[in-house]
Amino acid sequence: MSLVSLAPAFRAALFTRMTALVTTATLVTRGDPVFDTHSDCVVIGPVSSTSEVAAMGPTRPRQETLTCEVTVYSFRAGGNAQESVVEARAYELLGLLENYVRVTGTTLGVAGLQWCFLTDHRGDAATDKAVLAKGRMHVVVGTFTAAARITS
């Protein structure tokens, strides 16, 4: 059987690790965030893959580059005083996963994965009037990039 991609295993490992890193007060999901029951949500989002020929040999290995977006939402009821609170919390949650893949579990326990790093992130405060009427939210989107060798 041929292995098409490590993308599903990479995304599943990010989900499993993030779930283990946070308390039950933070929702980790692969779908839409739920703010009715959780002030902090982490969405393990889309994953993508590109491949290159790794070497010409009997197994014809490929070098796969994987990316997965992780979006962190932090919300607190209240006014402007909550803006720094939600920004700090959103970056704290992203930092938990970033630190894990950089220091502790560089392959996320996925066979064939060579490394994983946070390679990009962007953050912004919510500007939707409906959200602002209820409180303050900060959203941080991080891109985790990993390399894998596909040999079979």
XYZ file of C-alpha atoms in Angstrom:
152
model
C 0.000 0.000 0.000
C 1.287 3.441 -0.925
C 1.364 6.343 1.519
C -0.059 9.424 -0.195
C 0.652 11.964 2.532
C 1.354 12.435 6.216
C -1.069 15.387 6.223
C -3.899 13.597 8.101
C -1.492 12.248 10.734
C 0.148 15.682 11.121
C -3.190 17.430 11.673
C -4.385 14.717 14.073
C -1.147 14.967 16.068
C -1.482 18.766 16.382
C -5.052 18.278 17.632
C -4.078 15.577 20.129
C -1.104 17.530 21.462
C -3.004 20.811 21.811
C -5.812 19.010 23.639
C -3.253 17.594 26.076
C -1.572 20.966 26.622
C -4.665 22.934 27.681
C -7.226 22.646 30.441
C -10.831 21.664 29.844
C -11.726 25.367 30.015
C -10.215 25.730 26.520
C -12.004 24.109 23.605
C -9.811 22.459 20.987
C -11.673 21.616 17.809
C -11.243 20.889 14.128
C -14.353 22.886 13.314
C -15.946 26.173 14.228
C -15.210 27.704 17.623
C -17.952 27.667 20.286
C -18.097 30.794 22.405
C -21.297 29.969 24.289
C -19.455 27.537 26.532
C -15.773 28.468 26.170
C -13.955 31.790 26.335
C -10.857 30.325 24.690
C -10.984 28.176 21.551
C -8.222 26.631 19.461
C -9.134 25.492 15.958
C -6.829 23.039 14.230
C -7.605 24.168 10.704
C -6.755 23.324 7.130
C -3.696 21.288 6.285
C -1.845 21.386 2.987
C 1.036 19.521 1.422
C 3.597 19.927 -1.317
C 6.080 17.282 -2.432
C 9.405 17.108 -4.217
C 11.479 14.207 -5.417
C 13.890 13.362 -2.601
C 16.272 10.987 -4.343
C 16.207 8.617 -7.246
C 16.323 5.203 -5.659
C 14.377 1.947 -5.618
C 11.704 3.363 -3.277
C 11.513 6.712 -5.139
C 11.174 8.728 -1.922
C 9.522 12.144 -1.761
C 10.163 15.065 0.546
C 6.820 16.401 1.780
C 6.307 19.868 3.254
C 3.162 20.153 5.349
C 1.431 23.235 6.709
C -1.485 23.507 9.114
C -3.248 26.642 10.310
C -4.004 26.844 14.012
C -6.394 29.639 14.981
C -6.685 30.768 18.592
C -9.670 32.795 19.785
C -9.750 34.416 23.211
C -12.849 36.293 24.431
C -13.663 38.084 27.678
C -16.757 40.064 28.566
C -16.032 43.719 29.262
C -14.617 46.788 27.626
C -11.241 48.084 26.522
C -9.521 46.855 29.692
C -9.962 43.283 28.385
C -8.081 43.885 25.128
C -4.625 43.228 26.570
C -5.979 40.256 28.543
C -7.368 38.469 25.472
C -4.319 39.274 23.349
C -1.983 37.851 25.985
C -4.135 34.733 26.404
C -4.330 34.058 22.655
C -0.548 34.244 22.320
C -0.102 32.150 25.468
C -2.192 29.342 23.962
C -0.353 29.473 20.633
C 2.911 29.503 22.579
C 2.065 26.229 24.325
C 1.986 24.375 21.018
C 4.916 26.320 19.555
C 7.115 25.480 22.536
C 6.124 21.822 22.421
C 6.998 21.306 18.739
C 10.190 23.343 18.977
C 11.580 21.870 22.196
C 9.852 18.705 23.373
C 8.137 16.833 20.554
C 9.727 18.041 17.353
C 8.121 15.237 15.313
C 4.796 15.169 17.206
C 5.269 11.414 17.461
C 4.414 10.944 13.771
C 6.573 8.333 12.044
C 8.323 9.910 9.060
C 7.939 13.486 10.302
C 11.376 15.084 10.494
C 10.596 18.387 12.225
C 7.829 20.887 12.939
C 7.987 24.637 13.662
C 5.680 27.621 13.935
C 6.708 29.471 10.771
C 4.192 32.300 10.607
C 1.581 33.999 12.731
C -0.667 37.004 12.674
C -2.988 38.424 15.296
C -5.678 41.043 15.479
C -8.438 42.264 17.745
C -12.037 41.612 16.745
C -13.712 44.569 15.072
C -17.201 43.126 14.570
C -19.723 45.424 16.294
C -21.743 42.456 17.617
C -18.637 41.041 19.320
C -17.554 44.423 20.671
C -20.990 44.935 22.229
C -20.423 41.798 24.342
C -16.719 42.071 25.127
C -13.271 41.868 23.575
C -11.742 39.147 21.414
C -8.308 38.575 20.001
C -7.603 36.105 17.208
C -4.166 34.698 16.416
C -3.587 32.498 13.376
C -0.395 30.462 13.367
C 1.021 28.330 10.572
C 2.850 25.214 11.630
C 5.162 23.775 8.982
C 6.594 20.271 9.044
C 8.841 18.179 6.837
C 8.374 14.498 6.148
C 10.069 11.830 4.101
C 7.716 9.547 2.182
C 9.491 6.318 1.326
C 6.763 3.808 0.569
